[in-house]
mmCIF file of C-alpha atoms in Angstrom:
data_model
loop_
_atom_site.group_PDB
_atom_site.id
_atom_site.type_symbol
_atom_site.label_atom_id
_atom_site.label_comp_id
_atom_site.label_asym_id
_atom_site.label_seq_id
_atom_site.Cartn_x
_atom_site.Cartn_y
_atom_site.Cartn_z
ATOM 1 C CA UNK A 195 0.000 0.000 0.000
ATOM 2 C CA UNK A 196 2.708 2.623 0.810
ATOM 3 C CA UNK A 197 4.378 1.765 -2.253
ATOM 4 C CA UNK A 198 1.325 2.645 -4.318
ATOM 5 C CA UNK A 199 1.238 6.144 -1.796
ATOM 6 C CA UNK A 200 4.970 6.981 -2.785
ATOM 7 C CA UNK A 201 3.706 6.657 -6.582
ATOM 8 C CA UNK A 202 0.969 8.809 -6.370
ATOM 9 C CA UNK A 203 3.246 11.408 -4.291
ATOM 10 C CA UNK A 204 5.811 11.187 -7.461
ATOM 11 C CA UNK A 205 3.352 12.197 -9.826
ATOM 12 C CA UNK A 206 1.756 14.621 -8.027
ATOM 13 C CA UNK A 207 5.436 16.085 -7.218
ATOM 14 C CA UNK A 208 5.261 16.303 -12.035
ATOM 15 C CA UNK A 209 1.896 17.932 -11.761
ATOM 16 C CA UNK A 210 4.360 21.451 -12.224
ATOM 17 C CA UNK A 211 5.712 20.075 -15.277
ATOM 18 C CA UNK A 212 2.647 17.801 -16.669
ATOM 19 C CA UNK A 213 0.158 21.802 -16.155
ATOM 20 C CA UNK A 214 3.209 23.621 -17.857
ATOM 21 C CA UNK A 215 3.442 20.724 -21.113
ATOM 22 C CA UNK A 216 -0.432 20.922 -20.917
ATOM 23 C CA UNK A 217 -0.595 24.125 -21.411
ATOM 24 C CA UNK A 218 2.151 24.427 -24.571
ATOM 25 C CA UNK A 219 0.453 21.456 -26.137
ATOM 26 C CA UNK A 220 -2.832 24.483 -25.891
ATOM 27 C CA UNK A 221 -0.515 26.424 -27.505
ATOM 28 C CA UNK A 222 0.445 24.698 -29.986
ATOM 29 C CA UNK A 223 -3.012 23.458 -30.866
ATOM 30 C CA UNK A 224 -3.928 27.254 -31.029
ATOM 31 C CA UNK A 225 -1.440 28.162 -33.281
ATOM 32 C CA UNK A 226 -1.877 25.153 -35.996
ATOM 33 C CA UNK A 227 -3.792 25.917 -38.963
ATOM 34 C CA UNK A 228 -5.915 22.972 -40.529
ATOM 35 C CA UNK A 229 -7.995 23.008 -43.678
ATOM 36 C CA UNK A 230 -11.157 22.100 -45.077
ATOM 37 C CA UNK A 231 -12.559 22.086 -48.868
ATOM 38 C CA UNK A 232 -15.614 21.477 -50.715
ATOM 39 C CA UNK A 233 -16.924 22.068 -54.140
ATOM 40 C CA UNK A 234 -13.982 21.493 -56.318
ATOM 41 C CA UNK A 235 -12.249 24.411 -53.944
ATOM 42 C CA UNK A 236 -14.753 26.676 -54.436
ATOM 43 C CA UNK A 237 -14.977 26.819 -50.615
ATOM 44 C CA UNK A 238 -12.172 26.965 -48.093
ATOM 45 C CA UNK A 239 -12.618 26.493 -44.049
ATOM 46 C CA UNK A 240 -9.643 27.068 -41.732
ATOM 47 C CA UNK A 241 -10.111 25.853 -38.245
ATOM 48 C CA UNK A 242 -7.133 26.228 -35.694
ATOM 49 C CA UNK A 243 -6.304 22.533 -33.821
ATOM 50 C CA UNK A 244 -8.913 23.315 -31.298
ATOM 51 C CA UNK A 245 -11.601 23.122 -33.459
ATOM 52 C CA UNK A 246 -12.296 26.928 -33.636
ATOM 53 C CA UNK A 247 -13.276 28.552 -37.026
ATOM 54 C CA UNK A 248 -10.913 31.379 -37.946
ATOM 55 C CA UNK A 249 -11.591 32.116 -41.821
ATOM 56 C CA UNK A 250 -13.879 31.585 -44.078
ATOM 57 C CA UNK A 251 -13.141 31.814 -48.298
ATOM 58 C CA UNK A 252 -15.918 31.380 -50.938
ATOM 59 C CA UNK A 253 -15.327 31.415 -54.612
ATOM 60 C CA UNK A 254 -17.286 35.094 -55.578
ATOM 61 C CA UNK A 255 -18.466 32.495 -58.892
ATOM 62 C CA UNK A 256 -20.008 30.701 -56.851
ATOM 63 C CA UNK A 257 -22.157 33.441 -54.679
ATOM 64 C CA UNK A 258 -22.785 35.004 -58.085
ATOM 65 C CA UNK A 259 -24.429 31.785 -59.222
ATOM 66 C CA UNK A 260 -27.389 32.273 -56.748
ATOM 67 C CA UNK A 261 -28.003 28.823 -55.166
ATOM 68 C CA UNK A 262 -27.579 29.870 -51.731
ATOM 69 C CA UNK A 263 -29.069 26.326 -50.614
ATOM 70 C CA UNK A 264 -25.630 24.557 -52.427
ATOM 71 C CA UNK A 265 -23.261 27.162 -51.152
ATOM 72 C CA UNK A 266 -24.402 26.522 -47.702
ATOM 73 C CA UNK A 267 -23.893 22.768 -48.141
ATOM 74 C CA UNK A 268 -20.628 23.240 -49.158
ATOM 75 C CA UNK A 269 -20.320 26.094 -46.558
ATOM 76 C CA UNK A 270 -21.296 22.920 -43.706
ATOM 77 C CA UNK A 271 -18.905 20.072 -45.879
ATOM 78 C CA UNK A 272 -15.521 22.507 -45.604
ATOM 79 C CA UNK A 273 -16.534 23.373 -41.922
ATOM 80 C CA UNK A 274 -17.136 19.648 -41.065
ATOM 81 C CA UNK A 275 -13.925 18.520 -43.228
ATOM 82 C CA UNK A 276 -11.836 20.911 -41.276
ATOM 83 C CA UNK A 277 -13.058 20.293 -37.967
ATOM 84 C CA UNK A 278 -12.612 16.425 -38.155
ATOM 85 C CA UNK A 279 -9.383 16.969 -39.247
ATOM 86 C CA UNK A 280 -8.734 19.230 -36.159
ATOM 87 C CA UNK A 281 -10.071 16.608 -33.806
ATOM 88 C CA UNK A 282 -7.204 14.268 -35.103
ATOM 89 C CA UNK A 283 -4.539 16.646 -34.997
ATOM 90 C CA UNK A 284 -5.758 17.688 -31.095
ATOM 91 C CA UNK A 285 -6.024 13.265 -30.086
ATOM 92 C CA UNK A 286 -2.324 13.043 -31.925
ATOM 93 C CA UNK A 287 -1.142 16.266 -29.758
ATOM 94 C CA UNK A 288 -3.054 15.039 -26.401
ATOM 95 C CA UNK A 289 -1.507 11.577 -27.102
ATOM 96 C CA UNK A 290 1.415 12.698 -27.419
ATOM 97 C CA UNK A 291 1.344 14.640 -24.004
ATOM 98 C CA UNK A 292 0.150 11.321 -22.082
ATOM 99 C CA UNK A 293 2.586 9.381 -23.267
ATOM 100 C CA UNK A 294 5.338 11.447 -21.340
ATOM 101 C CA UNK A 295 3.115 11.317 -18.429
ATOM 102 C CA UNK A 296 3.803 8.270 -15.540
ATOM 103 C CA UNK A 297 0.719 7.025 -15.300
ATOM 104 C CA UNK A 298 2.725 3.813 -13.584
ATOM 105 C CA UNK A 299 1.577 4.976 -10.600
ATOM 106 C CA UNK A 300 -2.214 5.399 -11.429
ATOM 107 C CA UNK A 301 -2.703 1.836 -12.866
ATOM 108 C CA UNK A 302 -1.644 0.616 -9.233
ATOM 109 C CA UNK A 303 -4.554 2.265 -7.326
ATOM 110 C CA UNK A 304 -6.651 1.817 -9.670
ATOM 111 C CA UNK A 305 -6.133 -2.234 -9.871
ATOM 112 C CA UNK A 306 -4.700 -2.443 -13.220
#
């Protein structure tokens, strides 16, 4: 039993480090720039790797063809495209992070 105490008091002794590589990983996430496309390219999402829209881009031929109904769906598709692809990039990054981590400790209390 103490051996599983001393454990938990290591990691908690990393939770400095683990809040400060948390916190760049947020960073880093922030910073990354992933894209989305529909409609041959006619329309272009950007989400960051948190999943946050930060630009739009619509072909003007397409707005001037007047099927507002098609450039929304292909509005929704980019969006969609780009946001999956964020979700990967963020479970790489996040996997990443836990790996470093010494979970050791954890799987002993918890039985494992």
């Amino acid at each position: 039993m103490f051996g599983s105490l001393g454990n938990m008091m290591g990691l908690l002794g990393n939770l400095g480090k683990i809040g400060k590589e948390y916190k760049q990983a947020m960073e880093e996430l922030k910073a990354k720039r992933i894209e989305g496309r529909a409609g041959g390219e006619q329309v272009r999402a950007v989400v960051n790797g948190l999943g946050d829209l930060v630009e739009i881009k619509i072909a003007p031929e397409l707005v001037a063809g007047g099927d507002v109904e098609m450039v929304e769906d292909l509005v929704l598709a980019a969006v969609n495209s780009a946001t999956e692809q964020a979700r990967e990039v963020a479970q790489e990054q996040m996997a990443k992070l836990t790996e470093s981590l010494p979970l050791g400790p954890l799987k002993g209390l918890l039985g494992q």
